[in-house]
Short mmCIF file of N, CA and C in Angstrom, two decimals:
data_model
loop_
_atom_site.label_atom_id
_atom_site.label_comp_id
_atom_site.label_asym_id
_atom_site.label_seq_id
_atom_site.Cartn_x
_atom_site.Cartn_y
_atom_site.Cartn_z
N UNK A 22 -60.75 53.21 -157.43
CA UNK A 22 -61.08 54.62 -157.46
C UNK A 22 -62.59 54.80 -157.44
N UNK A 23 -63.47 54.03 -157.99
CA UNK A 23 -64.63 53.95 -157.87
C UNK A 23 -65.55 53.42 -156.69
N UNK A 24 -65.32 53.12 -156.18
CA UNK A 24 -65.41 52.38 -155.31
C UNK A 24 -65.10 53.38 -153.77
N UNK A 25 -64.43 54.49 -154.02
CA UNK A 25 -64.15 55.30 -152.71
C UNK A 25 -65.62 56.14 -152.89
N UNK A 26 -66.23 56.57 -151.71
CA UNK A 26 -66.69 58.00 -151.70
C UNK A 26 -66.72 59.12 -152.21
N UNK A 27 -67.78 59.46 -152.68
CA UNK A 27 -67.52 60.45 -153.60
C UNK A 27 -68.16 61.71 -152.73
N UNK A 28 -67.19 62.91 -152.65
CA UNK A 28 -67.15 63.84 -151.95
C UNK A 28 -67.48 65.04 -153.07
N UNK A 29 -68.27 66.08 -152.38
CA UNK A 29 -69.04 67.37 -152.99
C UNK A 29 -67.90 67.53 -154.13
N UNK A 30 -68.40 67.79 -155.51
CA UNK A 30 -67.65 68.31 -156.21
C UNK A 30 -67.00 66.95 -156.93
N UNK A 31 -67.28 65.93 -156.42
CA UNK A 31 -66.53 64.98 -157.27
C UNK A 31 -67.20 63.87 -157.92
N UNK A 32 -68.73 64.04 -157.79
CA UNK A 32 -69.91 63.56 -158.44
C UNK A 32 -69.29 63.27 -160.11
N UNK A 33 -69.40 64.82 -160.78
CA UNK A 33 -68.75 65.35 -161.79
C UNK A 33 -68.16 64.32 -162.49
N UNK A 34 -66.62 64.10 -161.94
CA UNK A 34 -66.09 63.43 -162.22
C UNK A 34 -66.14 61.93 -162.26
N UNK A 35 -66.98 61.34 -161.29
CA UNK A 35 -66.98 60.07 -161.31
C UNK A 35 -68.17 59.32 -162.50
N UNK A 36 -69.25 60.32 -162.98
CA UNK A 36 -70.19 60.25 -163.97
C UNK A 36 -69.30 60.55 -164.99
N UNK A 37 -68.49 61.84 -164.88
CA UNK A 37 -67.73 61.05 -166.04
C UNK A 37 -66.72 60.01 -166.77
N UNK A 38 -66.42 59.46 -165.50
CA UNK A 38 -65.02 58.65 -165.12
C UNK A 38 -65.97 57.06 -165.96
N UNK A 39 -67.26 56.93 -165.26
CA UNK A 39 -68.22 55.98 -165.14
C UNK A 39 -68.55 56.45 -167.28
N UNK A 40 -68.96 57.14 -167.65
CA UNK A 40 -69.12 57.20 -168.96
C UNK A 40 -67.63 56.57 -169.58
N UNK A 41 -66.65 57.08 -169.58
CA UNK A 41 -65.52 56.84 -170.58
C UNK A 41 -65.22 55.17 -169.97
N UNK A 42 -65.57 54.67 -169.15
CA UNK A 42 -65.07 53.41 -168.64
C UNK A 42 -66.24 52.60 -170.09
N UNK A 43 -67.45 52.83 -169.79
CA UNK A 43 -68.71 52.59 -170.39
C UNK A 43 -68.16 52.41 -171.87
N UNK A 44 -67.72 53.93 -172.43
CA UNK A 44 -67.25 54.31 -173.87
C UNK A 44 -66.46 52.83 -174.90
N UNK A 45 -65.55 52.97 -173.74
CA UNK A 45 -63.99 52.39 -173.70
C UNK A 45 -64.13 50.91 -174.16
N UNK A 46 -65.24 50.34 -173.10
CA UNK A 46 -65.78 49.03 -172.98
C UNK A 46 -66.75 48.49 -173.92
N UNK A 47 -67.37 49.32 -174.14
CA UNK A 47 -68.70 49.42 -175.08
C UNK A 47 -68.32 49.31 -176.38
N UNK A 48 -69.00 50.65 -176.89
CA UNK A 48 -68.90 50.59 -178.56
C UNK A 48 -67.45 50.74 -178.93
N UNK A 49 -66.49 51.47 -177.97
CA UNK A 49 -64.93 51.20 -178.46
C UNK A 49 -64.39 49.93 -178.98
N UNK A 50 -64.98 49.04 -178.31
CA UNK A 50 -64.44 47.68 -177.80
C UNK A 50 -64.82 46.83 -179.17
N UNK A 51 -66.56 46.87 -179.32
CA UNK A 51 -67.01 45.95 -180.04
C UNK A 51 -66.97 46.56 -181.69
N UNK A 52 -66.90 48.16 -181.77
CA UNK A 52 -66.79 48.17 -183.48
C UNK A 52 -64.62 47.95 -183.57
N UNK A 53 -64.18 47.78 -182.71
CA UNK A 53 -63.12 47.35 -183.25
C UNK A 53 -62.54 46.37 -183.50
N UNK A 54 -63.66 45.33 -183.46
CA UNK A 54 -64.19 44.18 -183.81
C UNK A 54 -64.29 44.04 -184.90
N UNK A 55 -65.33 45.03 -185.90
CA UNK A 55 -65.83 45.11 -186.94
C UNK A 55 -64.44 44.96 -188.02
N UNK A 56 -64.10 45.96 -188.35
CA UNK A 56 -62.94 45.42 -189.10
C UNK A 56 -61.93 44.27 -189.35
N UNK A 57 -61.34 43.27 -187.79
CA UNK A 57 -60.99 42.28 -187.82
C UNK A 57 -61.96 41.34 -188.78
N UNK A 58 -63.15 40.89 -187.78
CA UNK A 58 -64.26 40.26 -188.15
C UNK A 58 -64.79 40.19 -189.94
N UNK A 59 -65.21 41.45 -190.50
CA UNK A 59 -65.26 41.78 -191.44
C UNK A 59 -64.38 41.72 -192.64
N UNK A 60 -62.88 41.97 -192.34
CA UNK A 60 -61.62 41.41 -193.28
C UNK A 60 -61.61 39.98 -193.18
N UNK A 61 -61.63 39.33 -191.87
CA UNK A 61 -61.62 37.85 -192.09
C UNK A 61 -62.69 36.84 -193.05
N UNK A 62 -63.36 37.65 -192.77
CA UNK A 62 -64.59 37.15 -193.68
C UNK A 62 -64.79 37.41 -195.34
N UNK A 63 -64.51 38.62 -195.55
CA UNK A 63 -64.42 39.15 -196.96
C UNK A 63 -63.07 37.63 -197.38
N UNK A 64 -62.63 37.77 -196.89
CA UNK A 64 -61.00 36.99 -197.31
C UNK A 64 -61.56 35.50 -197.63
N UNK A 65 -62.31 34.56 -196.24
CA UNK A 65 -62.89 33.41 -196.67
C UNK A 65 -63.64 33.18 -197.67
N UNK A 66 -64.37 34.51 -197.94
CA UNK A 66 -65.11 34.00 -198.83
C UNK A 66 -64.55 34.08 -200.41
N UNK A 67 -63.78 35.16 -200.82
CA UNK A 67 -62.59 35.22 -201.79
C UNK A 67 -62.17 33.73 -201.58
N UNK A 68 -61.64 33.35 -200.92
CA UNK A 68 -60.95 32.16 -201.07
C UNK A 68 -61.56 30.46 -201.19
N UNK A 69 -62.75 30.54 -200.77
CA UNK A 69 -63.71 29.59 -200.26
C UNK A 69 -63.12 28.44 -199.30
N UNK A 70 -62.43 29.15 -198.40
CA UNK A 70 -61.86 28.05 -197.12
C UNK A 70 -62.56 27.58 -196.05
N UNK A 71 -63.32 28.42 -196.42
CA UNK A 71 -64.22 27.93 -194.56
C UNK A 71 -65.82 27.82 -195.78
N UNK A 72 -66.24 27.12 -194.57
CA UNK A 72 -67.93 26.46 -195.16
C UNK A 72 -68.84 28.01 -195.90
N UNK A 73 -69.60 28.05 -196.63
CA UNK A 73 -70.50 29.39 -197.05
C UNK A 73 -71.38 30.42 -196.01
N UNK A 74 -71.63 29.39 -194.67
CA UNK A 74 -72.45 30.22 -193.42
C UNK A 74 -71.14 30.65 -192.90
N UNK A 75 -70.43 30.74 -192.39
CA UNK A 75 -69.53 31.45 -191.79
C UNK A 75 -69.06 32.64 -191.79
N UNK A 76 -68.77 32.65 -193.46
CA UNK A 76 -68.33 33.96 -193.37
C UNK A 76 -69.51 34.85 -193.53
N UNK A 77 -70.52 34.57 -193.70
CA UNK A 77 -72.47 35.76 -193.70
C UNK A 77 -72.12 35.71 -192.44
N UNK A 78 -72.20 34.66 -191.75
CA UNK A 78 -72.19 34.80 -189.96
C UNK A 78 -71.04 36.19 -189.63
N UNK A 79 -69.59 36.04 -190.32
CA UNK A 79 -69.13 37.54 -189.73
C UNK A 79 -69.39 38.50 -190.36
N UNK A 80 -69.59 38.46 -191.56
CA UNK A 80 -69.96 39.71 -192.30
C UNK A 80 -71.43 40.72 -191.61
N UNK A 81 -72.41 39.77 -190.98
CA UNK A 81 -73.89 39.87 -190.27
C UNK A 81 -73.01 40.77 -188.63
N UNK A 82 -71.82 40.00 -187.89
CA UNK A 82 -71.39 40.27 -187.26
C UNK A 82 -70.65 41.75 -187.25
N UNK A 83 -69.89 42.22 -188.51
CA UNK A 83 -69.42 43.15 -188.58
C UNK A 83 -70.09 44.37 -188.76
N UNK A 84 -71.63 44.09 -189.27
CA UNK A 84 -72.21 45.65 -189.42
C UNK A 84 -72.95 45.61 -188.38
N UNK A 85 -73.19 44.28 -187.64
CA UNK A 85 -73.73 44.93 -186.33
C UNK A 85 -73.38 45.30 -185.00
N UNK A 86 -71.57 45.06 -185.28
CA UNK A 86 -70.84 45.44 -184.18
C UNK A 86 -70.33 47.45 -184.76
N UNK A 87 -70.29 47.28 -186.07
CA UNK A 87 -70.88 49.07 -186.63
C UNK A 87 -71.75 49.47 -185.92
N UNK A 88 -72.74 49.13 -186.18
CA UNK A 88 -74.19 49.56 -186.04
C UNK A 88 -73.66 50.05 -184.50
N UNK A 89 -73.20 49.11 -183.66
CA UNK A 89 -72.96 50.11 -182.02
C UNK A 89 -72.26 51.72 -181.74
N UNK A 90 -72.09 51.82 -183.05
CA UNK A 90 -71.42 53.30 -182.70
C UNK A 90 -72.25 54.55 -182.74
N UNK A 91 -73.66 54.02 -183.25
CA UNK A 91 -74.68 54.57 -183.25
C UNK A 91 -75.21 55.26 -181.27
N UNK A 92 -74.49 54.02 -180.66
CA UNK A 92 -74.65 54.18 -179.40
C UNK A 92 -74.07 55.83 -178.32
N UNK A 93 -73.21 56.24 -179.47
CA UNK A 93 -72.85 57.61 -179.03
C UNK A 93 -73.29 58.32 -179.19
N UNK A 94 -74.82 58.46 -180.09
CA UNK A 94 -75.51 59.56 -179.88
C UNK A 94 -77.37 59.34 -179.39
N UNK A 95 -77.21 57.74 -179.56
CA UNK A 95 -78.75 57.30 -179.20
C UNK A 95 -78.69 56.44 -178.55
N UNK A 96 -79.06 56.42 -177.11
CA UNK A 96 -78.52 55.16 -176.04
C UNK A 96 -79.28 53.85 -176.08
N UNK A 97 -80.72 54.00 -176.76
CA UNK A 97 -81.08 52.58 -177.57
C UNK A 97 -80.57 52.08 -178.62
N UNK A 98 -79.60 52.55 -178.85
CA UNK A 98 -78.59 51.30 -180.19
C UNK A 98 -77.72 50.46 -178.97
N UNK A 99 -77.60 50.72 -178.02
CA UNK A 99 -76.48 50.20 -177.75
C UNK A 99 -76.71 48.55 -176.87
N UNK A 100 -78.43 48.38 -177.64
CA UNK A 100 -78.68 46.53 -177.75
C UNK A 100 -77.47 46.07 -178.74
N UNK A 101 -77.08 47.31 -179.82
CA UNK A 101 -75.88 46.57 -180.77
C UNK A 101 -74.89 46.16 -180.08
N UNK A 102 -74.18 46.87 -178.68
CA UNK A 102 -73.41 46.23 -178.32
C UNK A 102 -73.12 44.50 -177.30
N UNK A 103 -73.79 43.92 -177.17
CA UNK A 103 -73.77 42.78 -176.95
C UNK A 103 -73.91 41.60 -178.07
N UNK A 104 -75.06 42.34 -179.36
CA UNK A 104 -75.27 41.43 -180.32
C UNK A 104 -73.98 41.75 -181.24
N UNK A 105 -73.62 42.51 -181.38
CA UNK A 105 -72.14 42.32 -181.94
C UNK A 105 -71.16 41.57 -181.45
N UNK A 106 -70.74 42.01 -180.29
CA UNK A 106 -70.19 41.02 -179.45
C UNK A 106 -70.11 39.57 -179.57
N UNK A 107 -71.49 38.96 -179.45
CA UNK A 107 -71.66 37.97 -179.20
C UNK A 107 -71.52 37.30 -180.32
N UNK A 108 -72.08 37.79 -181.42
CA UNK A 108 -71.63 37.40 -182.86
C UNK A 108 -70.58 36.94 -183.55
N UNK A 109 -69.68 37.97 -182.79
CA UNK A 109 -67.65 37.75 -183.18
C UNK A 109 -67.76 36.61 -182.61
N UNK A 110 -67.88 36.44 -181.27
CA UNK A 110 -67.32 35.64 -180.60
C UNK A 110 -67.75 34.02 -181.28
N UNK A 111 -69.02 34.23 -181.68
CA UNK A 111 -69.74 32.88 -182.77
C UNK A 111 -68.91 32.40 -184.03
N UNK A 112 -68.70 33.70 -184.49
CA UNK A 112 -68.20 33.51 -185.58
C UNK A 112 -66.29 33.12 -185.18
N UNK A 113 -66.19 33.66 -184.57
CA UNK A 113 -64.40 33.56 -184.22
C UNK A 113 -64.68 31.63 -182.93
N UNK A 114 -65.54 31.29 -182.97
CA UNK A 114 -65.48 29.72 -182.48
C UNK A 114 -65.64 29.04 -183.48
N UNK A 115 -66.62 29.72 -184.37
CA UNK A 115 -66.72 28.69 -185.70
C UNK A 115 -65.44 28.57 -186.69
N UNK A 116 -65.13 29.39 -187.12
CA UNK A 116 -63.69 29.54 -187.55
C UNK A 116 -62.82 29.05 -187.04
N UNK A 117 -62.45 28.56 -185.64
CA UNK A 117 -61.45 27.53 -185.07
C UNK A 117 -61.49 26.13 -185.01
N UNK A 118 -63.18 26.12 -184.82
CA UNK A 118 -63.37 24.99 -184.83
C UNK A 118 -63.35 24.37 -186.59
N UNK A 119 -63.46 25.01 -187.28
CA UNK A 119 -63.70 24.41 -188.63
C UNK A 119 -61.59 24.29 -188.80
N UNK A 120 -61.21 25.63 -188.53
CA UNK A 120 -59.79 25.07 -188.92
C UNK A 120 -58.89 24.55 -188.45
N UNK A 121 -58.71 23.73 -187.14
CA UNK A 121 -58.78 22.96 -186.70
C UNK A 121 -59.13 21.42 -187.17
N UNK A 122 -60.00 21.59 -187.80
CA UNK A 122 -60.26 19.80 -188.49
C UNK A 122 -59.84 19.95 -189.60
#
């Protein structure tokens, strides 16, 4: 759909089609992260199963995949969305790899 021509009058829509794709992908994506990320971590560390950096590593991860929702009203927060991102994804390799051995 994006990808066709955009004809008088349908600008409109495709800027906004192009925002909610953005939305959806973006800060939707990565603060719903935050809560997984953030419970898993509160929990390791209650329990002391996984090593002591790990769970700071998601807990660090979870307020800064928060911090991206900031991105809906100030379009320079939304460096949060990759460093959140990328964070889970650190923290959710370290966590396999540790439970796993």
């Amino acid at each position: 759909m994006l990808a066709l021509t955009v004809s008088e009058g349908g600008a409109a829509h495709s800027s906004t089609l192009h925002y909610l794709i953005f939305l959806t992908g973006g800060p939707a994506h990565v603060a719903s992260l935050a809560p997984f990320v953030g419970a898993g971590s509160i929990a390791a560390l209650r329990t002391k199963t996984l090593p002591g950096w790990i769970p700071w590593v998601g807990i660090a991860a979870a307020a800064i995949s928060l911090l991206c929702v900031v991105s809906f009203v100030w379009y320079p927060a939304s460096i949060f969305i990759p460093l959140g991102r990328v964070l889970s994804f650190v923290w959710s390799v370290a966590v396999s790899v540790v439970l796993v051995r």
